[in-house]
Amino acid sequence: MTDRTPPAGGDARPLGTGALVAGGLVALFALRKMGPLGLAAVAAGGAYLYHRMREGDGIAPGAAHKPSRWLRVHRSVTIARPRNEVFAYWRDPTHFPQFMSHVESVTAAGPDRHHWVVRGPAGTSFGWDAELYDIEQDRRIRWRTVPPADVRSEGTVVFDDAPDDGTEVHLTLTYEAPGGRLGAAIARLLGEEPDVQARDDLMALKRLLEGQPSTGAAGSPLG
């Protein structure tokens, strides 16, 4: 489920055309390609618009200073593999491109810190650094973007035992969306699509760890 606060009120003047097109393309692309952390690609488009606002690209004074808000997505899936195996796989983010369709690469950038690159529209790409923290062995992993990322994003994945030596994977992702007219537009674009894409990536992980064909039928997610 995706939670979001009500849209903020309108601004006095329209967005500059160049900023709107560039940021809008990123947002629309991310709606089709995002996975659990690919929401940051939407936020990247919003961040670009935000900075153009601050530069005065046809934006009313003060429009860039609308308060931000957090969007949240939660999805779960049951994987027929032992909990320690599923945890160990997720513990290494360099595995993520194998099941997150939007992720181009994840490379180590320090202890429990990684640089993410995701595919964007028209051959573009976007990158940011994120760190793992609050790690409880075989139970929980939390991560967050680190400065100078334009957008704050946090995630938690919890691993519970399931029947027949399986594992329930519970994923929660939150990210900060710009406020004002821009944030309202992105929130309307998002709709329920982040839930669908998060589910699809978790189901891809399920197929991968269970040794199923990548395009075959998969079991039902929990929600």
PDB file of C-alpha atoms in Angstrom:
ATOM      1  CA  MET A   1       0.000   0.000   0.000  1.00  0.00           C
ATOM      2  CA  THR A   2       1.153   3.530  -0.771  1.00  0.00           C
ATOM      3  CA  ASP A   3       0.487   6.252   1.817  1.00  0.00           C
ATOM      4  CA  ARG A   4       0.678   9.926   0.986  1.00  0.00           C
ATOM      5  CA  THR A   5      -0.473  13.195   2.513  1.00  0.00           C
ATOM      6  CA  PRO A   6      -3.049  15.426   0.752  1.00  0.00           C
ATOM      7  CA  PRO A   7      -1.603  17.583  -2.060  1.00  0.00           C
ATOM      8  CA  ALA A   8      -0.555  21.099  -1.168  1.00  0.00           C
ATOM      9  CA  GLY A   9      -2.136  24.173  -2.740  1.00  0.00           C
ATOM     10  CA  GLY A  10      -1.256  25.566  -6.183  1.00  0.00           C
ATOM     11  CA  ASP A  11       1.498  28.056  -6.937  1.00  0.00           C
ATOM     12  CA  ALA A  12       1.071  31.461  -8.505  1.00  0.00           C
ATOM     13  CA  ARG A  13       2.955  30.786 -11.744  1.00  0.00           C
ATOM     14  CA  PRO A  14       3.513  27.693 -13.942  1.00  0.00           C
ATOM     15  CA  LEU A  15       6.676  25.622 -13.991  1.00  0.00           C
ATOM     16  CA  GLY A  16       9.315  26.544 -16.544  1.00  0.00           C
ATOM     17  CA  THR A  17       8.888  24.410 -19.656  1.00  0.00           C
ATOM     18  CA  GLY A  18      12.393  22.942 -19.651  1.00  0.00           C
ATOM     19  CA  ALA A  19      12.243  21.954 -16.005  1.00  0.00           C
ATOM     20  CA  LEU A  20       8.776  20.470 -16.361  1.00  0.00           C
ATOM     21  CA  VAL A  21       9.734  18.328 -19.348  1.00  0.00           C
ATOM     22  CA  ALA A  22      13.004  17.079 -17.846  1.00  0.00           C
ATOM     23  CA  GLY A  23      11.602  16.269 -14.438  1.00  0.00           C
ATOM     24  CA  GLY A  24       8.371  14.914 -15.866  1.00  0.00           C
ATOM     25  CA  LEU A  25      10.196  12.473 -18.127  1.00  0.00           C
ATOM     26  CA  VAL A  26      12.083  11.093 -15.157  1.00  0.00           C
ATOM     27  CA  ALA A  27       8.900  10.749 -13.137  1.00  0.00           C
ATOM     28  CA  LEU A  28       6.984   9.032 -15.931  1.00  0.00           C
ATOM     29  CA  PHE A  29       9.880   6.683 -16.640  1.00  0.00           C
ATOM     30  CA  ALA A  30      10.169   5.721 -13.000  1.00  0.00           C
ATOM     31  CA  LEU A  31       6.476   4.897 -12.813  1.00  0.00           C
ATOM     32  CA  ARG A  32       7.091   2.162 -15.375  1.00  0.00           C
ATOM     33  CA  LYS A  33      10.489   0.914 -14.233  1.00  0.00           C
ATOM     34  CA  MET A  34      10.798   1.485 -10.503  1.00  0.00           C
ATOM     35  CA  GLY A  35      11.354  -1.220  -7.966  1.00  0.00           C
ATOM     36  CA  PRO A  36      11.513  -1.030  -4.181  1.00  0.00           C
ATOM     37  CA  LEU A  37      14.222   1.627  -4.273  1.00  0.00           C
ATOM     38  CA  GLY A  38      13.472   2.925  -7.727  1.00  0.00           C
ATOM     39  CA  LEU A  39      11.071   5.399  -6.164  1.00  0.00           C
ATOM     40  CA  ALA A  40      14.185   7.499  -5.782  1.00  0.00           C
ATOM     41  CA  ALA A  41      14.157   7.933  -9.558  1.00  0.00           C
ATOM     42  CA  VAL A  42      10.814   9.714  -9.271  1.00  0.00           C
ATOM     43  CA  ALA A  43      12.281  11.795  -6.508  1.00  0.00           C
ATOM     44  CA  ALA A  44      15.301  12.543  -8.682  1.00  0.00           C
ATOM     45  CA  GLY A  45      13.005  14.091 -11.268  1.00  0.00           C
ATOM     46  CA  GLY A  46      11.358  16.055  -8.513  1.00  0.00           C
ATOM     47  CA  ALA A  47      14.719  17.159  -7.168  1.00  0.00           C
ATOM     48  CA  TYR A  48      15.696  18.463 -10.602  1.00  0.00           C
ATOM     49  CA  LEU A  49      12.522  20.495 -10.762  1.00  0.00           C
ATOM     50  CA  TYR A  50      13.114  21.700  -7.231  1.00  0.00           C
ATOM     51  CA  HIS A  51      16.548  23.045  -8.088  1.00  0.00           C
ATOM     52  CA  ARG A  52      15.218  24.718 -11.223  1.00  0.00           C
ATOM     53  CA  MET A  53      12.596  26.354  -9.042  1.00  0.00           C
ATOM     54  CA  ARG A  54      15.301  27.746  -6.829  1.00  0.00           C
ATOM     55  CA  GLU A  55      17.063  29.110  -9.887  1.00  0.00           C
ATOM     56  CA  GLY A  56      13.922  30.990 -10.896  1.00  0.00           C
ATOM     57  CA  ASP A  57      13.011  29.031 -14.025  1.00  0.00           C
ATOM     58  CA  GLY A  58       9.599  30.632 -14.390  1.00  0.00           C
ATOM     59  CA  ILE A  59       8.571  29.873 -10.820  1.00  0.00           C
ATOM     60  CA  ALA A  60       6.881  32.243  -8.439  1.00  0.00           C
ATOM     61  CA  PRO A  61       9.041  33.415  -5.497  1.00  0.00           C
ATOM     62  CA  GLY A  62       8.758  31.022  -2.589  1.00  0.00           C
ATOM     63  CA  ALA A  63       7.346  28.164  -4.681  1.00  0.00           C
ATOM     64  CA  ALA A  64      10.415  26.017  -3.985  1.00  0.00           C
ATOM     65  CA  HIS A  65       9.975  26.339  -0.249  1.00  0.00           C
ATOM     66  CA  LYS A  66       6.739  24.420   0.123  1.00  0.00           C
ATOM     67  CA  PRO A  67       7.017  21.812   2.901  1.00  0.00           C
ATOM     68  CA  SER A  68       7.985  18.291   1.874  1.00  0.00           C
ATOM     69  CA  ARG A  69       6.195  15.087   2.827  1.00  0.00           C
ATOM     70  CA  TRP A  70       7.032  11.405   2.974  1.00  0.00           C
ATOM     71  CA  LEU A  71       5.572   8.702   0.731  1.00  0.00           C
ATOM     72  CA  ARG A  72       5.527   5.110   1.950  1.00  0.00           C
ATOM     73  CA  VAL A  73       5.242   1.726   0.222  1.00  0.00           C
ATOM     74  CA  HIS A  74       4.910  -1.650   1.960  1.00  0.00           C
ATOM     75  CA  ARG A  75       4.994  -5.073   0.296  1.00  0.00           C
ATOM     76  CA  SER A  76       5.573  -8.650   1.474  1.00  0.00           C
ATOM     77  CA  VAL A  77       6.273 -11.988  -0.179  1.00  0.00           C
ATOM     78  CA  THR A  78       6.915 -15.566   0.967  1.00  0.00           C
ATOM     79  CA  ILE A  79      10.033 -17.268  -0.400  1.00  0.00           C
ATOM     80  CA  ALA A  80      10.566 -21.024  -0.128  1.00  0.00           C
ATOM     81  CA  ARG A  81      14.132 -20.704   1.146  1.00  0.00           C
ATOM     82  CA  PRO A  82      15.556 -20.640   4.697  1.00  0.00           C
ATOM     83  CA  ARG A  83      15.637 -17.273   6.414  1.00  0.00           C
ATOM     84  CA  ASN A  84      19.427 -17.169   6.769  1.00  0.00           C
ATOM     85  CA  GLU A  85      19.859 -17.684   3.005  1.00  0.00           C
ATOM     86  CA  VAL A  86      17.394 -14.946   2.050  1.00  0.00           C
ATOM     87  CA  PHE A  87      18.966 -12.560   4.554  1.00  0.00           C
ATOM     88  CA  ALA A  88      22.479 -13.278   3.278  1.00  0.00           C
ATOM     89  CA  TYR A  89      21.416 -12.563  -0.294  1.00  0.00           C
ATOM     90  CA  TRP A  90      19.782  -9.236   0.581  1.00  0.00           C
ATOM     91  CA  ARG A  91      22.708  -8.333   2.846  1.00  0.00           C
ATOM     92  CA  ASP A  92      24.801  -7.819  -0.311  1.00  0.00           C
ATOM     93  CA  PRO A  93      23.204  -5.007  -2.359  1.00  0.00           C
ATOM     94  CA  THR A  94      25.385  -5.831  -5.378  1.00  0.00           C
ATOM     95  CA  HIS A  95      22.842  -8.625  -5.985  1.00  0.00           C
ATOM     96  CA  PHE A  96      19.994  -6.148  -6.497  1.00  0.00           C
ATOM     97  CA  PRO A  97      20.403  -5.659 -10.285  1.00  0.00           C
ATOM     98  CA  GLN A  98      19.572  -9.369 -10.648  1.00  0.00           C
ATOM     99  CA  PHE A  99      15.963  -8.819  -9.572  1.00  0.00           C
ATOM    100  CA  MET A 100      15.328  -5.060  -9.614  1.00  0.00           C
ATOM    101  CA  SER A 101      14.516  -4.268 -13.222  1.00  0.00           C
ATOM    102  CA  HIS A 102      15.434  -0.586 -13.079  1.00  0.00           C
ATOM    103  CA  VAL A 103      18.816  -0.974 -11.363  1.00  0.00           C
ATOM    104  CA  GLU A 104      21.832  -0.788 -13.640  1.00  0.00           C
ATOM    105  CA  SER A 105      24.519  -1.356 -11.015  1.00  0.00           C
ATOM    106  CA  VAL A 106      25.252  -1.311  -7.297  1.00  0.00           C
ATOM    107  CA  THR A 107      28.923  -1.064  -6.327  1.00  0.00           C
ATOM    108  CA  ALA A 108      30.654  -0.990  -2.958  1.00  0.00           C
ATOM    109  CA  ALA A 109      31.713   2.499  -1.867  1.00  0.00           C
ATOM    110  CA  GLY A 110      32.867   1.694   1.663  1.00  0.00           C
ATOM    111  CA  PRO A 111      31.832  -0.449   4.648  1.00  0.00           C
ATOM    112  CA  ASP A 112      28.082  -1.037   4.263  1.00  0.00           C
ATOM    113  CA  ARG A 113      27.920   1.842   1.773  1.00  0.00           C
ATOM    114  CA  HIS A 114      27.073   1.439  -1.920  1.00  0.00           C
ATOM    115  CA  HIS A 115      26.681   3.577  -5.017  1.00  0.00           C
ATOM    116  CA  TRP A 116      23.464   2.977  -6.936  1.00  0.00           C
ATOM    117  CA  VAL A 117      22.940   3.668 -10.634  1.00  0.00           C
ATOM    118  CA  VAL A 118      19.444   3.348 -12.135  1.00  0.00           C
ATOM    119  CA  ARG A 119      18.409   3.601 -15.752  1.00  0.00           C
ATOM    120  CA  GLY A 120      16.609   6.740 -16.854  1.00  0.00           C
ATOM    121  CA  PRO A 121      14.798   7.837 -20.020  1.00  0.00           C
ATOM    122  CA  ALA A 122      16.555   8.303 -23.359  1.00  0.00           C
ATOM    123  CA  GLY A 123      19.722   6.531 -22.253  1.00  0.00           C
ATOM    124  CA  THR A 124      20.217   8.613 -19.114  1.00  0.00           C
ATOM    125  CA  SER A 125      21.041   7.301 -15.661  1.00  0.00           C
ATOM    126  CA  PHE A 126      20.834   8.537 -12.077  1.00  0.00           C
ATOM    127  CA  GLY A 127      23.062   7.717  -9.140  1.00  0.00           C
ATOM    128  CA  TRP A 128      23.217   8.155  -5.387  1.00  0.00           C
ATOM    129  CA  ASP A 129      24.923   6.617  -2.365  1.00  0.00           C
ATOM    130  CA  ALA A 130      23.092   4.630   0.311  1.00  0.00           C
ATOM    131  CA  GLU A 131      24.272   2.984   3.507  1.00  0.00           C
ATOM    132  CA  LEU A 132      23.127  -0.115   5.367  1.00  0.00           C
ATOM    133  CA  TYR A 133      22.598   0.344   9.105  1.00  0.00           C
ATOM    134  CA  ASP A 134      20.681  -1.164  12.015  1.00  0.00           C
ATOM    135  CA  ILE A 135      21.431  -4.686  10.815  1.00  0.00           C
ATOM    136  CA  GLU A 136      20.124  -7.562  12.931  1.00  0.00           C
ATOM    137  CA  GLN A 137      21.528 -10.872  11.706  1.00  0.00           C
ATOM    138  CA  ASP A 138      18.951 -12.987   9.844  1.00  0.00           C
ATOM    139  CA  ARG A 139      16.191 -10.639  10.993  1.00  0.00           C
ATOM    140  CA  ARG A 140      16.329  -7.043   9.703  1.00  0.00           C
ATOM    141  CA  ILE A 141      18.236  -4.667   7.407  1.00  0.00           C
ATOM    142  CA  ARG A 142      17.705  -0.928   7.197  1.00  0.00           C
ATOM    143  CA  TRP A 143      19.231   1.516   4.684  1.00  0.00           C
ATOM    144  CA  ARG A 144      19.124   5.206   3.849  1.00  0.00           C
ATOM    145  CA  THR A 145      20.514   7.615   1.286  1.00  0.00           C
ATOM    146  CA  VAL A 146      23.493   9.676   2.396  1.00  0.00           C
ATOM    147  CA  PRO A 147      24.499  13.271   1.580  1.00  0.00           C
ATOM    148  CA  PRO A 148      24.868  14.823  -0.922  1.00  0.00           C
ATOM    149  CA  ALA A 149      21.845  12.928  -2.278  1.00  0.00           C
ATOM    150  CA  ASP A 150      19.158  15.355  -3.458  1.00  0.00           C
ATOM    151  CA  VAL A 151      16.389  13.228  -1.974  1.00  0.00           C
ATOM    152  CA  ARG A 152      16.135  11.487   1.380  1.00  0.00           C
ATOM    153  CA  SER A 153      15.022   7.864   1.162  1.00  0.00           C
ATOM    154  CA  GLU A 154      14.897   5.105   3.766  1.00  0.00           C
ATOM    155  CA  GLY A 155      14.023   1.432   3.641  1.00  0.00           C
ATOM    156  CA  THR A 156      13.567  -1.548   5.933  1.00  0.00           C
ATOM    157  CA  VAL A 157      13.340  -5.234   5.104  1.00  0.00           C
ATOM    158  CA  VAL A 158      12.311  -7.713   7.802  1.00  0.00           C
ATOM    159  CA  PHE A 159      12.701 -11.487   7.537  1.00  0.00           C
ATOM    160  CA  ASP A 160      10.342 -13.850   9.407  1.00  0.00           C
ATOM    161  CA  ASP A 161      10.129 -17.624   9.433  1.00  0.00           C
ATOM    162  CA  ALA A 162       7.428 -19.168   7.238  1.00  0.00           C
ATOM    163  CA  PRO A 163       6.095 -22.750   7.164  1.00  0.00           C
ATOM    164  CA  ASP A 164       8.211 -25.487   5.576  1.00  0.00           C
ATOM    165  CA  ASP A 165      11.490 -23.649   6.244  1.00  0.00           C
ATOM    166  CA  GLY A 166      10.439 -20.665   4.151  1.00  0.00           C
ATOM    167  CA  THR A 167      10.840 -16.936   4.735  1.00  0.00           C
ATOM    168  CA  GLU A 168       8.407 -14.049   4.794  1.00  0.00           C
ATOM    169  CA  VAL A 169      10.056 -10.888   3.447  1.00  0.00           C
ATOM    170  CA  HIS A 170       8.451  -7.600   4.519  1.00  0.00           C
ATOM    171  CA  LEU A 171       9.681  -4.517   2.658  1.00  0.00           C
ATOM    172  CA  THR A 172       8.909  -0.929   3.654  1.00  0.00           C
ATOM    173  CA  LEU A 173      10.232   2.044   1.696  1.00  0.00           C
ATOM    174  CA  THR A 174       9.774   5.726   2.433  1.00  0.00           C
ATOM    175  CA  TYR A 175      11.071   8.709   0.519  1.00  0.00           C
ATOM    176  CA  GLU A 176      10.719  12.444   0.797  1.00  0.00           C
ATOM    177  CA  ALA A 177       8.708  14.089  -1.955  1.00  0.00           C
ATOM    178  CA  PRO A 178       8.887  17.823  -2.657  1.00  0.00           C
ATOM    179  CA  GLY A 179       5.978  19.872  -1.388  1.00  0.00           C
ATOM    180  CA  GLY A 180       3.852  22.412  -3.188  1.00  0.00           C
ATOM    181  CA  ARG A 181       2.550  22.058  -6.722  1.00  0.00           C
ATOM    182  CA  LEU A 182       5.421  19.808  -7.810  1.00  0.00           C
ATOM    183  CA  GLY A 183       4.873  17.336  -5.000  1.00  0.00           C
ATOM    184  CA  ALA A 184       1.152  17.255  -5.667  1.00  0.00           C
ATOM    185  CA  ALA A 185       1.763  16.458  -9.344  1.00  0.00           C
ATOM    186  CA  ILE A 186       4.170  13.629  -8.520  1.00  0.00           C
ATOM    187  CA  ALA A 187       1.770  12.210  -5.935  1.00  0.00           C
ATOM    188  CA  ARG A 188      -1.025  12.142  -8.547  1.00  0.00           C
ATOM    189  CA  LEU A 189       1.278  10.409 -11.029  1.00  0.00           C
ATOM    190  CA  LEU A 190       2.336   7.779  -8.525  1.00  0.00           C
ATOM    191  CA  GLY A 191      -1.134   6.445  -7.766  1.00  0.00           C
ATOM    192  CA  GLU A 192      -0.806   2.764  -6.835  1.00  0.00           C
ATOM    193  CA  GLU A 193       1.953   2.008  -9.345  1.00  0.00           C
ATOM    194  CA  PRO A 194       4.810   1.909  -6.783  1.00  0.00           C
ATOM    195  CA  ASP A 195       2.995  -0.928  -5.013  1.00  0.00           C
ATOM    196  CA  VAL A 196       2.750  -2.886  -8.250  1.00  0.00           C
ATOM    197  CA  GLN A 197       6.397  -2.406  -9.146  1.00  0.00           C
ATOM    198  CA  ALA A 198       7.613  -3.212  -5.630  1.00  0.00           C
ATOM    199  CA  ARG A 199       5.545  -6.396  -5.784  1.00  0.00           C
ATOM    200  CA  ASP A 200       6.988  -7.313  -9.177  1.00  0.00           C
ATOM    201  CA  ASP A 201      10.571  -6.930  -7.967  1.00  0.00           C
ATOM    202  CA  LEU A 202       9.902  -8.992  -4.848  1.00  0.00           C
ATOM    203  CA  MET A 203       8.322 -11.686  -7.001  1.00  0.00           C
ATOM    204  CA  ALA A 204      11.396 -11.609  -9.237  1.00  0.00           C
ATOM    205  CA  LEU A 205      13.516 -12.159  -6.117  1.00  0.00           C
ATOM    206  CA  LYS A 206      11.279 -15.073  -5.150  1.00  0.00           C
ATOM    207  CA  ARG A 207      11.693 -16.719  -8.557  1.00  0.00           C
ATOM    208  CA  LEU A 208      15.437 -16.161  -8.472  1.00  0.00           C
ATOM    209  CA  LEU A 209      16.024 -17.685  -5.029  1.00  0.00           C
ATOM    210  CA  GLU A 210      13.604 -20.552  -5.633  1.00  0.00           C
ATOM    211  CA  GLY A 211      15.198 -21.374  -8.985  1.00  0.00           C
ATOM    212  CA  GLN A 212      12.036 -20.692 -10.976  1.00  0.00           C
ATOM    213  CA  PRO A 213      12.076 -19.483 -14.601  1.00  0.00           C
ATOM    214  CA  SER A 214      12.312 -15.708 -14.734  1.00  0.00           C
ATOM    215  CA  THR A 215       9.037 -15.413 -16.671  1.00  0.00           C
ATOM    216  CA  GLY A 216       7.200 -18.351 -15.145  1.00  0.00           C
ATOM    217  CA  ALA A 217       4.259 -18.382 -12.778  1.00  0.00           C
ATOM    218  CA  ALA A 218       5.002 -17.328  -9.215  1.00  0.00           C
ATOM    219  CA  GLY A 219       3.308 -17.786  -5.894  1.00  0.00           C
ATOM    220  CA  SER A 220       1.034 -15.166  -4.428  1.00  0.00           C
ATOM    221  CA  PRO A 221       2.534 -12.306  -2.429  1.00  0.00           C
ATOM    222  CA  LEU A 222       1.241 -11.674   1.071  1.00  0.00           C
ATOM    223  CA  GLY A 223       0.218  -8.099   0.317  1.00  0.00           C
TER     224      GLY A 223
END
